[in-house]
PDB file of C-alpha atoms in Angstrom:
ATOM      1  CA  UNK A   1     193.599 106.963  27.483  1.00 65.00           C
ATOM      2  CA  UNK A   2     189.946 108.316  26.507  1.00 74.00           C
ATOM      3  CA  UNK A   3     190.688 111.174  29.540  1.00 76.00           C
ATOM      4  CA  UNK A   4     187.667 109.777  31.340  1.00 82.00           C
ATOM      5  CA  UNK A   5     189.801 108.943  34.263  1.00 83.00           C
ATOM      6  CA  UNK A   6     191.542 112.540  36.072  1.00 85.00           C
ATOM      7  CA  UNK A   7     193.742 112.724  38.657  1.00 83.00           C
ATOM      8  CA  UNK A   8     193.420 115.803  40.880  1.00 81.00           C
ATOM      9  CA  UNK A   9     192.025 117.187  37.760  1.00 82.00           C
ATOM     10  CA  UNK A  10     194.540 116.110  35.240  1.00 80.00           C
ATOM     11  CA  UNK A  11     193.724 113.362  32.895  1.00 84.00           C
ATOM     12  CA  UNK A  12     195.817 109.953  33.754  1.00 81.00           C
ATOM     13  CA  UNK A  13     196.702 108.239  30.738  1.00 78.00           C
ATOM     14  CA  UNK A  14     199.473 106.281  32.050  1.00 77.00           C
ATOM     15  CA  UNK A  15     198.045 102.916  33.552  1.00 74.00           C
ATOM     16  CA  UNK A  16     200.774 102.546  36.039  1.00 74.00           C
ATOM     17  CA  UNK A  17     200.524 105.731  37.764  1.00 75.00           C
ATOM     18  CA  UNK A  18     200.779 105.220  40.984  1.00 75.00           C
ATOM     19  CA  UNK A  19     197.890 106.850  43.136  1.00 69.00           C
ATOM     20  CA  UNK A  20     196.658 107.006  46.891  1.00 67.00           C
ATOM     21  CA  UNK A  21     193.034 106.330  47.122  1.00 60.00           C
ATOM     22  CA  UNK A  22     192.347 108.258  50.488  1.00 59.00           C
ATOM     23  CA  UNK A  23     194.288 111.943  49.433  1.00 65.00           C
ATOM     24  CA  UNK A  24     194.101 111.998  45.431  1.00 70.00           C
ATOM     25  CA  UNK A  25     191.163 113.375  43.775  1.00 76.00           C
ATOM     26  CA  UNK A  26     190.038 110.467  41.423  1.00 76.00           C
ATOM     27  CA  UNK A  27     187.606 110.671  39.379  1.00 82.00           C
ATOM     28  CA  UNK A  28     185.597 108.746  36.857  1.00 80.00           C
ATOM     29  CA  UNK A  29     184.108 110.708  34.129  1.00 83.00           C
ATOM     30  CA  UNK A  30     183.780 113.504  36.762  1.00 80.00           C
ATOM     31  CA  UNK A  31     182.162 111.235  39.377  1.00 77.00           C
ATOM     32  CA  UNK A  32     184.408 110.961  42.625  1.00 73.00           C
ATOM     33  CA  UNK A  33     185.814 107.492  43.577  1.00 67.00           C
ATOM     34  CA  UNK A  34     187.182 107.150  46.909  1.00 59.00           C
ATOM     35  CA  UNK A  35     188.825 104.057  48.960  1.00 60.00           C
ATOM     36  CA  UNK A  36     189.834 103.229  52.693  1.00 64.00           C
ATOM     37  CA  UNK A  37     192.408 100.270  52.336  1.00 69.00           C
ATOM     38  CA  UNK A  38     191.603 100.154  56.463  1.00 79.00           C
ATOM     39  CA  UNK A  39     188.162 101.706  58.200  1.00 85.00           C
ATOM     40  CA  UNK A  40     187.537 102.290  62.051  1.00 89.00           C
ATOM     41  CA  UNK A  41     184.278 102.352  63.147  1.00 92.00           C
ATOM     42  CA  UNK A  42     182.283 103.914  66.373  1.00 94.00           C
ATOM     43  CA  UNK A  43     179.444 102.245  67.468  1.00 95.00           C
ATOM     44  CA  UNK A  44     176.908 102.999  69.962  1.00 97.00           C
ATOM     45  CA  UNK A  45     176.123  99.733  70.911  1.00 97.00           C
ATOM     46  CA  UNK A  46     172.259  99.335  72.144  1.00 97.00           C
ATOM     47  CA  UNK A  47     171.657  96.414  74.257  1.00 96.00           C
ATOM     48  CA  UNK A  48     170.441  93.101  73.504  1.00 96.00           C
ATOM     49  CA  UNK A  49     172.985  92.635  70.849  1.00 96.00           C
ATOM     50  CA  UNK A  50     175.450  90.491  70.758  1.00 96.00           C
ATOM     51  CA  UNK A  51     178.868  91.902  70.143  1.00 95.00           C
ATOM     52  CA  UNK A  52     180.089  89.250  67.759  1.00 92.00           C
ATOM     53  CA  UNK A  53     180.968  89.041  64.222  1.00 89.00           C
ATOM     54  CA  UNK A  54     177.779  86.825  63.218  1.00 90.00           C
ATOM     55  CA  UNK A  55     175.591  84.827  65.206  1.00 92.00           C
ATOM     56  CA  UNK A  56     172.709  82.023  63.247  1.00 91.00           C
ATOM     57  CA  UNK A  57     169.851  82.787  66.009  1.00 92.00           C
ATOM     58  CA  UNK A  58     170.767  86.587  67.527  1.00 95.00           C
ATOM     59  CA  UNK A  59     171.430  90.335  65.585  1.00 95.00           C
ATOM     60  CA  UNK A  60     174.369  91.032  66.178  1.00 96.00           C
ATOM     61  CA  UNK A  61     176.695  94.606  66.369  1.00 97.00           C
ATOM     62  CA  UNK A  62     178.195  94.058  62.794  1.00 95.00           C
ATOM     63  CA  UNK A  63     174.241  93.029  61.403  1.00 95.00           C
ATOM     64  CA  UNK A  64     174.131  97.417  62.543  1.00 95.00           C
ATOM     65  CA  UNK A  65     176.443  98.288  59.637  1.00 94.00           C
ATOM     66  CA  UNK A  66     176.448  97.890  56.082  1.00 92.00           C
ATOM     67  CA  UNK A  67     177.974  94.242  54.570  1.00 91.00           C
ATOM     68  CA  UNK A  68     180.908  96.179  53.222  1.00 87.00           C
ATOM     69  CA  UNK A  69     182.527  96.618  56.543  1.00 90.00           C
ATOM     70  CA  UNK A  70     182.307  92.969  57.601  1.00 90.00           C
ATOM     71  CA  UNK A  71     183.546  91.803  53.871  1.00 87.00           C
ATOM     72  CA  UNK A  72     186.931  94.183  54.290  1.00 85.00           C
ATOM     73  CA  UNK A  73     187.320  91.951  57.678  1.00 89.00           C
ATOM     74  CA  UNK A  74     186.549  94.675  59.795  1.00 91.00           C
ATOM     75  CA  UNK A  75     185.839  93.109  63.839  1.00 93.00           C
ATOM     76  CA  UNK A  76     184.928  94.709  67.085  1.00 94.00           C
ATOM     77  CA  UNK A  77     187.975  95.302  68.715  1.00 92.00           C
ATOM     78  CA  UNK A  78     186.797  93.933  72.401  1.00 89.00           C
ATOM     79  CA  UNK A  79     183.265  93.101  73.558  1.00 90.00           C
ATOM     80  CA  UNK A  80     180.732  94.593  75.808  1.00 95.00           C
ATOM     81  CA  UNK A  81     177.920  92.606  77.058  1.00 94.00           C
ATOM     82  CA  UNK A  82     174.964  92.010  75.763  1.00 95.00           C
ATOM     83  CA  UNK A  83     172.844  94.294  78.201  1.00 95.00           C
ATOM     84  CA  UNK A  84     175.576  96.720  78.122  1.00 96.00           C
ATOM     85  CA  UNK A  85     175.263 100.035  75.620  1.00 96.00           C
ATOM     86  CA  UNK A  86     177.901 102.464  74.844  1.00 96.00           C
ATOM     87  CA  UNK A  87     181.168 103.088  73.127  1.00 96.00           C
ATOM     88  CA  UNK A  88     182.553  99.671  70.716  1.00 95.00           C
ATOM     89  CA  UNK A  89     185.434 100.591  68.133  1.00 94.00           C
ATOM     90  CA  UNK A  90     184.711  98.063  65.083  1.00 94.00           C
ATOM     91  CA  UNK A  91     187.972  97.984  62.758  1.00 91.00           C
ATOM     92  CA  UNK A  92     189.783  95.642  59.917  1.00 89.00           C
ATOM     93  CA  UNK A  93     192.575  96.855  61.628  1.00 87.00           C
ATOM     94  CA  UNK A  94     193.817  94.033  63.471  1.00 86.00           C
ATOM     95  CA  UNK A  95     196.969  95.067  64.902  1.00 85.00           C
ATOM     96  CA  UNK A  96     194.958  97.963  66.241  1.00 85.00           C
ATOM     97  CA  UNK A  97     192.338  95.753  67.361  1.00 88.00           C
ATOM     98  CA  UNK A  98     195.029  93.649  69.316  1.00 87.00           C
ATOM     99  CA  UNK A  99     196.264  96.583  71.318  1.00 85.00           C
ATOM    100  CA  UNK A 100     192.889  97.420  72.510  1.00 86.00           C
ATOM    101  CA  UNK A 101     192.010  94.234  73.571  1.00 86.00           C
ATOM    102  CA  UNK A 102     195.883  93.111  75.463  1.00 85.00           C
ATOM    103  CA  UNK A 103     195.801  93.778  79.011  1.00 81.00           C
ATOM    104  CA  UNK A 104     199.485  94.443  78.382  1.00 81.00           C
ATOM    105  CA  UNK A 105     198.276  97.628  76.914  1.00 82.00           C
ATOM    106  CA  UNK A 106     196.593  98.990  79.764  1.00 84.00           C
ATOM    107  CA  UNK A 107     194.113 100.722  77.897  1.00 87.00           C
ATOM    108  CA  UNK A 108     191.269 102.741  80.006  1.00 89.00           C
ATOM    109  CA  UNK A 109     187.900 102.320  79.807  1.00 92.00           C
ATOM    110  CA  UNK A 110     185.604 104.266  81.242  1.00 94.00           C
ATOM    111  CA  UNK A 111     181.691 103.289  81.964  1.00 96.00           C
ATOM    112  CA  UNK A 112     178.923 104.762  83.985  1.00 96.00           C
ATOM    113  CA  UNK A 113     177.371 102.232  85.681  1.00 96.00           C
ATOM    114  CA  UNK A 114     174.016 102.613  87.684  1.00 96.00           C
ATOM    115  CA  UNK A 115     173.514 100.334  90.674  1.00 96.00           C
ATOM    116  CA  UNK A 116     170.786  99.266  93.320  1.00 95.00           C
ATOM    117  CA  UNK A 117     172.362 101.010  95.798  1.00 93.00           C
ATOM    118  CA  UNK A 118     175.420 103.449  97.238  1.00 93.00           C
ATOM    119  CA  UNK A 119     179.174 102.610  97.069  1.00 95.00           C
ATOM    120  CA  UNK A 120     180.965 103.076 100.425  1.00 95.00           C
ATOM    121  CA  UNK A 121     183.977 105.093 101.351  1.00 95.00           C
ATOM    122  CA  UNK A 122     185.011 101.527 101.778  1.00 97.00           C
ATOM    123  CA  UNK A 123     183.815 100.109  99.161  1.00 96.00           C
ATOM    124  CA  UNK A 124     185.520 102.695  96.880  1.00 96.00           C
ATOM    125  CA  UNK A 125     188.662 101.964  98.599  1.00 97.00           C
ATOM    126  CA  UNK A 126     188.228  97.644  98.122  1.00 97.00           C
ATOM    127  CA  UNK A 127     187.983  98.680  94.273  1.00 97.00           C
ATOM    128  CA  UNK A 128     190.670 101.648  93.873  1.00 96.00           C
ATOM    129  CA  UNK A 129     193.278  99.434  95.644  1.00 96.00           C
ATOM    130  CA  UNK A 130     192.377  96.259  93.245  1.00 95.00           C
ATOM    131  CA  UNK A 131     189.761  93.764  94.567  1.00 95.00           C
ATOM    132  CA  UNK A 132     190.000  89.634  94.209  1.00 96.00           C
ATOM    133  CA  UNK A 133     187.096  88.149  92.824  1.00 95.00           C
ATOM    134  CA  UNK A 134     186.164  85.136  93.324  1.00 94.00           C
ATOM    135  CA  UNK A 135     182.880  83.807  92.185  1.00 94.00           C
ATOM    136  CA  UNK A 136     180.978  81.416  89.949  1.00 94.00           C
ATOM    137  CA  UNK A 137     182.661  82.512  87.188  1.00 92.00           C
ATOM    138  CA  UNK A 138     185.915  81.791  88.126  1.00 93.00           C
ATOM    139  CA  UNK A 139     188.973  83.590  90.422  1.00 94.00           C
ATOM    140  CA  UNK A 140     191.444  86.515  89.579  1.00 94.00           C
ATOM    141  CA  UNK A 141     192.430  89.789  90.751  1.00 95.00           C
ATOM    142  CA  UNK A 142     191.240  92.530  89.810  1.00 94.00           C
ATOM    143  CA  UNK A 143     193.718  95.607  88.788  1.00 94.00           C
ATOM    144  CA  UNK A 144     193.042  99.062  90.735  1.00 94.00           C
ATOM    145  CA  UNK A 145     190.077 100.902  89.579  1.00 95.00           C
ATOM    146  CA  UNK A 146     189.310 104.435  90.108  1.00 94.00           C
ATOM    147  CA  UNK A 147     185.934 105.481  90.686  1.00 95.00           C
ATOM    148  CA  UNK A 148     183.892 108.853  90.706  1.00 94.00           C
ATOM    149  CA  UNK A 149     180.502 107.789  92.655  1.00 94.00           C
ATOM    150  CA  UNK A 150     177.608 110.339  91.183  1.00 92.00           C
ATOM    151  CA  UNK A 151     174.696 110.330  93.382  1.00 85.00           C
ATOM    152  CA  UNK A 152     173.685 107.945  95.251  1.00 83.00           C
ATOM    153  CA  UNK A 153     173.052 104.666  93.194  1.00 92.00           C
ATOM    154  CA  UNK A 154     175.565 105.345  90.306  1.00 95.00           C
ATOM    155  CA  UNK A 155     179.237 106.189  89.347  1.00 95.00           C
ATOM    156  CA  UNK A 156     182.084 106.623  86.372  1.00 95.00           C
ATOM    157  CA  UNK A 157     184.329 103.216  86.957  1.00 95.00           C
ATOM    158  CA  UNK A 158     187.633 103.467  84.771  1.00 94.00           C
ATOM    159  CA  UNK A 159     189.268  99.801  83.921  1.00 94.00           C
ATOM    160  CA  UNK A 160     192.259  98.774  82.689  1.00 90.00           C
ATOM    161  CA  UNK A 161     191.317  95.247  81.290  1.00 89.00           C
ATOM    162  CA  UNK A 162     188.620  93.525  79.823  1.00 87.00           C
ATOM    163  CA  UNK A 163     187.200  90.245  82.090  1.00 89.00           C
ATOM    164  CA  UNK A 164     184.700  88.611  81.193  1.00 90.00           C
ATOM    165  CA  UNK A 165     181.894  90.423  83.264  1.00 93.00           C
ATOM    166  CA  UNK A 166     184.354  92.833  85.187  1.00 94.00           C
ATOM    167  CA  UNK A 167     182.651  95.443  86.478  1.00 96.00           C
ATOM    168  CA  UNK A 168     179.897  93.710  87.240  1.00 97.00           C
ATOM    169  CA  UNK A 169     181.980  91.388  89.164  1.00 96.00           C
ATOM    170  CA  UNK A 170     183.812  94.287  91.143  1.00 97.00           C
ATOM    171  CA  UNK A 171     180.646  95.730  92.082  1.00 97.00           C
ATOM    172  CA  UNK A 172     179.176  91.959  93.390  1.00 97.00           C
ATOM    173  CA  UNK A 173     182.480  91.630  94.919  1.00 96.00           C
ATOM    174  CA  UNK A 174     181.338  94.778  97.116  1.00 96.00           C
ATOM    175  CA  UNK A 175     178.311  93.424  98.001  1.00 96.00           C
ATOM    176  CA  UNK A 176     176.554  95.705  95.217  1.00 96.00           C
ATOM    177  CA  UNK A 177     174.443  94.732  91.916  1.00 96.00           C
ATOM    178  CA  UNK A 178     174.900  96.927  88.478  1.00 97.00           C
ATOM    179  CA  UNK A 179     171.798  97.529  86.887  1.00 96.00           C
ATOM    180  CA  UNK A 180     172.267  99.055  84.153  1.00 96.00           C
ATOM    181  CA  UNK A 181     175.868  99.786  82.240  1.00 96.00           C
ATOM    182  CA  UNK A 182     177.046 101.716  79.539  1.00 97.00           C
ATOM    183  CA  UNK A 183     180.761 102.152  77.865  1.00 96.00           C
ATOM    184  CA  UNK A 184     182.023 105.911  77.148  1.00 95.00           C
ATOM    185  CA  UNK A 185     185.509 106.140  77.231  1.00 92.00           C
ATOM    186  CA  UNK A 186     187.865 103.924  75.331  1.00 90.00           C
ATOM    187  CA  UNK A 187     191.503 104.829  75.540  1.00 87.00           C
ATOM    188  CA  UNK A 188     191.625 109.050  75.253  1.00 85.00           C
ATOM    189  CA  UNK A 189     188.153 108.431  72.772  1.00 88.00           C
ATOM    190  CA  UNK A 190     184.778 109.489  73.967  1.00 91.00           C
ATOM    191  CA  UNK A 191     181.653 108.438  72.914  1.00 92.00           C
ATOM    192  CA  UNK A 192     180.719 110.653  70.639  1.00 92.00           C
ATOM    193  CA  UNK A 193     177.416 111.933  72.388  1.00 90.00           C
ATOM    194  CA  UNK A 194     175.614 112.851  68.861  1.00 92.00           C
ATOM    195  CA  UNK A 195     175.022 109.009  68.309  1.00 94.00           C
ATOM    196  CA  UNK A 196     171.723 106.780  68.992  1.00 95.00           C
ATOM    197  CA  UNK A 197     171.873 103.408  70.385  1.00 96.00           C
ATOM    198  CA  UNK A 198     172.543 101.748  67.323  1.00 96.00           C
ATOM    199  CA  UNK A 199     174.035 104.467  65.254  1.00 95.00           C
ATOM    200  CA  UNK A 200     177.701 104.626  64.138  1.00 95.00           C
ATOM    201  CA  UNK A 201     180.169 107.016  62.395  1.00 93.00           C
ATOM    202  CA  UNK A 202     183.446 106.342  61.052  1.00 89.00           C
ATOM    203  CA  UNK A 203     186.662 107.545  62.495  1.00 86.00           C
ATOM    204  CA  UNK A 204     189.669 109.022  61.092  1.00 78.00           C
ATOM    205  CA  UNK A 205     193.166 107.794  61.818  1.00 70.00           C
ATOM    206  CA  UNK A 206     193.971 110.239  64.422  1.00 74.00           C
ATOM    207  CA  UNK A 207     190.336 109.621  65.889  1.00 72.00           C
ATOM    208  CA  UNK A 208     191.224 106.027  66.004  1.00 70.00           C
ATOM    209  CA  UNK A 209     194.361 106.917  67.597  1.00 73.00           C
ATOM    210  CA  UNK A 210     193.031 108.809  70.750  1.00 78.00           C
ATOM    211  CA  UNK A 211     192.320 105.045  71.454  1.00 78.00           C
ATOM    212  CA  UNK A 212     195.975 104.706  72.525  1.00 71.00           C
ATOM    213  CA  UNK A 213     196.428 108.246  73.742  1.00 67.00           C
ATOM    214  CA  UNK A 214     196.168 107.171  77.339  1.00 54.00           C
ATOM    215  CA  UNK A 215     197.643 103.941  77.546  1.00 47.00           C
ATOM    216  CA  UNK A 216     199.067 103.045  80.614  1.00 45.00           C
ATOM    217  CA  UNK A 217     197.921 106.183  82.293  1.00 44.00           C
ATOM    218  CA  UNK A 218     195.956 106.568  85.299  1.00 46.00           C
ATOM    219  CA  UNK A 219     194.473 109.965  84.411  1.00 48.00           C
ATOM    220  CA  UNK A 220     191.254 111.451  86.310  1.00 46.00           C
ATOM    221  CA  UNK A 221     188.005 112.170  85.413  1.00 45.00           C
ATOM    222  CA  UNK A 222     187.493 115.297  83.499  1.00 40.00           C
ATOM    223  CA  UNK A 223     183.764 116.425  82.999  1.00 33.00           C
ATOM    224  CA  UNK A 224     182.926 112.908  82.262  1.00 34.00           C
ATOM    225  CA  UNK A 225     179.146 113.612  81.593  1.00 34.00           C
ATOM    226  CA  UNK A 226     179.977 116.690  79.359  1.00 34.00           C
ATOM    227  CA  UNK A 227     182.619 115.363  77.559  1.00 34.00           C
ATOM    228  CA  UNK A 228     181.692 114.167  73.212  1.00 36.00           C
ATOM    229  CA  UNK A 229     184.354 113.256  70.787  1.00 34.00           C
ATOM    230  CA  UNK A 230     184.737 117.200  69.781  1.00 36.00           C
ATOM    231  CA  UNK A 231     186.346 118.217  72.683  1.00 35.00           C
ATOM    232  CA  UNK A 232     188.961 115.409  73.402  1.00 34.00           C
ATOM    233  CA  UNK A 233     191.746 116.973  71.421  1.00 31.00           C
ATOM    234  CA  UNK A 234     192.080 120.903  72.376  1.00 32.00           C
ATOM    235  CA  UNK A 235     193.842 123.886  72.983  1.00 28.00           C
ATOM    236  CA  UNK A 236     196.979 121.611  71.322  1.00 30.00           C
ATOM    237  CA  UNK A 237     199.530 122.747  68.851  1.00 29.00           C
ATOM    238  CA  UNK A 238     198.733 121.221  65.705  1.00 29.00           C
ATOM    239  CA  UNK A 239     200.683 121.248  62.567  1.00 30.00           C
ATOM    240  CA  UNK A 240     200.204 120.481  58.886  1.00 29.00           C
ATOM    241  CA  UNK A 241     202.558 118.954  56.316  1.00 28.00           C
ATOM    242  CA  UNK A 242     201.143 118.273  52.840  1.00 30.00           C
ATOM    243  CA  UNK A 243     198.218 115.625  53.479  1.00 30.00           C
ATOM    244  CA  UNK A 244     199.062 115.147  56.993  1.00 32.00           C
ATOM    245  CA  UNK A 245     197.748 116.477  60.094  1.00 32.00           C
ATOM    246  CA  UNK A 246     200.000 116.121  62.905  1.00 32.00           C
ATOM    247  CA  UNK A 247     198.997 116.260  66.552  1.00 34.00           C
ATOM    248  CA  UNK A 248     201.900 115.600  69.675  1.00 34.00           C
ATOM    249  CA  UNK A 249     199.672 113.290  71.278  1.00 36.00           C
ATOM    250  CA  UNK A 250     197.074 111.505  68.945  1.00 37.00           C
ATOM    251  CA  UNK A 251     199.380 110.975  66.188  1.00 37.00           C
ATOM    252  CA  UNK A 252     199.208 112.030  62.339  1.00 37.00           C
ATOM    253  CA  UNK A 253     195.877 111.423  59.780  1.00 37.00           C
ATOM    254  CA  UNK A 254     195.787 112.296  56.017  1.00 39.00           C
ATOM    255  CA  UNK A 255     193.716 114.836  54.573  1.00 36.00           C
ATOM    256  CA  UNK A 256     191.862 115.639  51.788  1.00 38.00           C
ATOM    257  CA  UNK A 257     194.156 118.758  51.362  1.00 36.00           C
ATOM    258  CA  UNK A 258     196.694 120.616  53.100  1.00 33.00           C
ATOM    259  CA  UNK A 259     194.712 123.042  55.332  1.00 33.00           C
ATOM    260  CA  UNK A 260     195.133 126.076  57.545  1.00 31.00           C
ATOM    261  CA  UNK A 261     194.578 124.620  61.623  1.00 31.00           C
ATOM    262  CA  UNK A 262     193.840 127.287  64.591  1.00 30.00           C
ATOM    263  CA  UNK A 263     196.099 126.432  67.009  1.00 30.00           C
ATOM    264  CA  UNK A 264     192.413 126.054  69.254  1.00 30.00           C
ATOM    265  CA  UNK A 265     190.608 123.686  66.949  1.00 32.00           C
ATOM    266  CA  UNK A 266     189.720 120.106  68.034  1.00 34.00           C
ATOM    267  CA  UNK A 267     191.109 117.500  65.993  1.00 33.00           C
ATOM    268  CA  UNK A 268     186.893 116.619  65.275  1.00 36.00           C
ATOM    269  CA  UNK A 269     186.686 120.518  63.745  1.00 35.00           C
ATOM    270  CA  UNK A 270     189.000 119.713  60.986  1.00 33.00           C
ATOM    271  CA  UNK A 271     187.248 116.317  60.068  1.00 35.00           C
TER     272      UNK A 271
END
């Protein structure tokens, strides 16, 4: 009632005005306040941690980010491996979370994956056509992969579901040994190239949604080495509505205010 409180610069005196913590301007004696009821996190994950939610002996990926993220329940949404680096989406979104990590989903993932020696013509073929593994690890089969060899002792190896060890496990089942592995491609969202091992930024809605762009959808490669998170989203129509930005294939995200979009922007430009 003092005025101390504004409202996109009006005073609110009325205690049960309703509000929206991510699009109003609140203040607090002129000081912005600002809440996320749900926050998505990209993380670069470095190897030799553990991509669990705590762990009494070893650090692991959420011991990278400040406490507040682990006390709004936010999880990694899958797992890499401990010697594996690369793209992990951390989120207290859990119905998001869910679709990532169902096979029913079918969402990509894309890692480059150095090895101790060359993939064959027939080799390539084994994996593209969907291997069986059998091993000391247990039995399944493995769904088609499609691979994009680079050089001589490395490729880009796009999955569709998340076994425990799988591409690692492909590659043995080939007569091959990975060496070295690292995530960039969840879903339609890049790593964003920008970002250390260990380093993290948050994502937007409609970032978080590129997660689901290409569900289901065997898509090729596309300048996988050149590719960031900018230029996922481009020459798209977008459109704005109030607080909302909408885009036809990675969904809608609020904004701080209704804004002008070049038809050419990426959906990172307008972040």
């Amino acid at each position: 009632r003092a005025g101390r409180v504004t409202v996109d610069g009006r005073a609110a005196k009325d205690a049960g005005m309703q509000v929206c913590g991510e699009t109003d301007d609140i203040r607090l004696d002129g000081r912005a306040l600002y809440y996320k009821a749900v926050r998505h996190v990209m993380l670069n994950k470095p190897s030799g941690v553990l991509t669990a939610a705590r762990d009494k002996k070893q650090k692991t990926v959420m011991d990278l980010l400040p406490p507040m993220y682990a006390a709004m329940g936010a999880m990694p949404a899958g797992r890499l491996d401990k010697d594996t680096e690369g793209l992990l989406v951390i989120t207290s979104d859990g119905q998001l979370a869910h679709r990532i990590i169902s096979p029913k989903h079918e969402v990509g993932k894309v890692y480059y994956a150095r090895l101790d020696g060359e993939l064959t013509d027939e080799d390539v073929a084994a994996l593209e056509a969907g291997i069986h593994i059998r091993d000391a690890d247990g039995e399944f089969d493995a769904r088609p992969a499609q691979i994009d060899r680079d050089g001589g002792d490395a490729a880009y190896i796009r999955v569709t579901e998340g076994k425990y060890h799988q591409v690692k496990r492909m590659i043995a089942a080939v007569g091959g040994t990975v060496t070295a592995l690292k995530r960039l491609r969840l879903g339609g969202l890049w790593l964003d190239k920008t970002l250390a091992p260990g380093e993290f930024r948050e994502l937007t809605g409609g970032l978080a949604a590129l997660v689901l762009q290409h569900v289901g959808r065997q898509d090729k490669f596309v300048a996988v080495g050149d590719v960031g998170v900018d230029e996922v989203v481009q020459q798209r129509p977008f459109q704005t509505c109030a607080h909302v930005l909408i885009h036809p294939e990675a969904g809608t995200r609020q904004l701080d205010a209704p804004v002008v979009v070049d038809q050419t922007q990426t959906l990172a430009q307008v972040n």
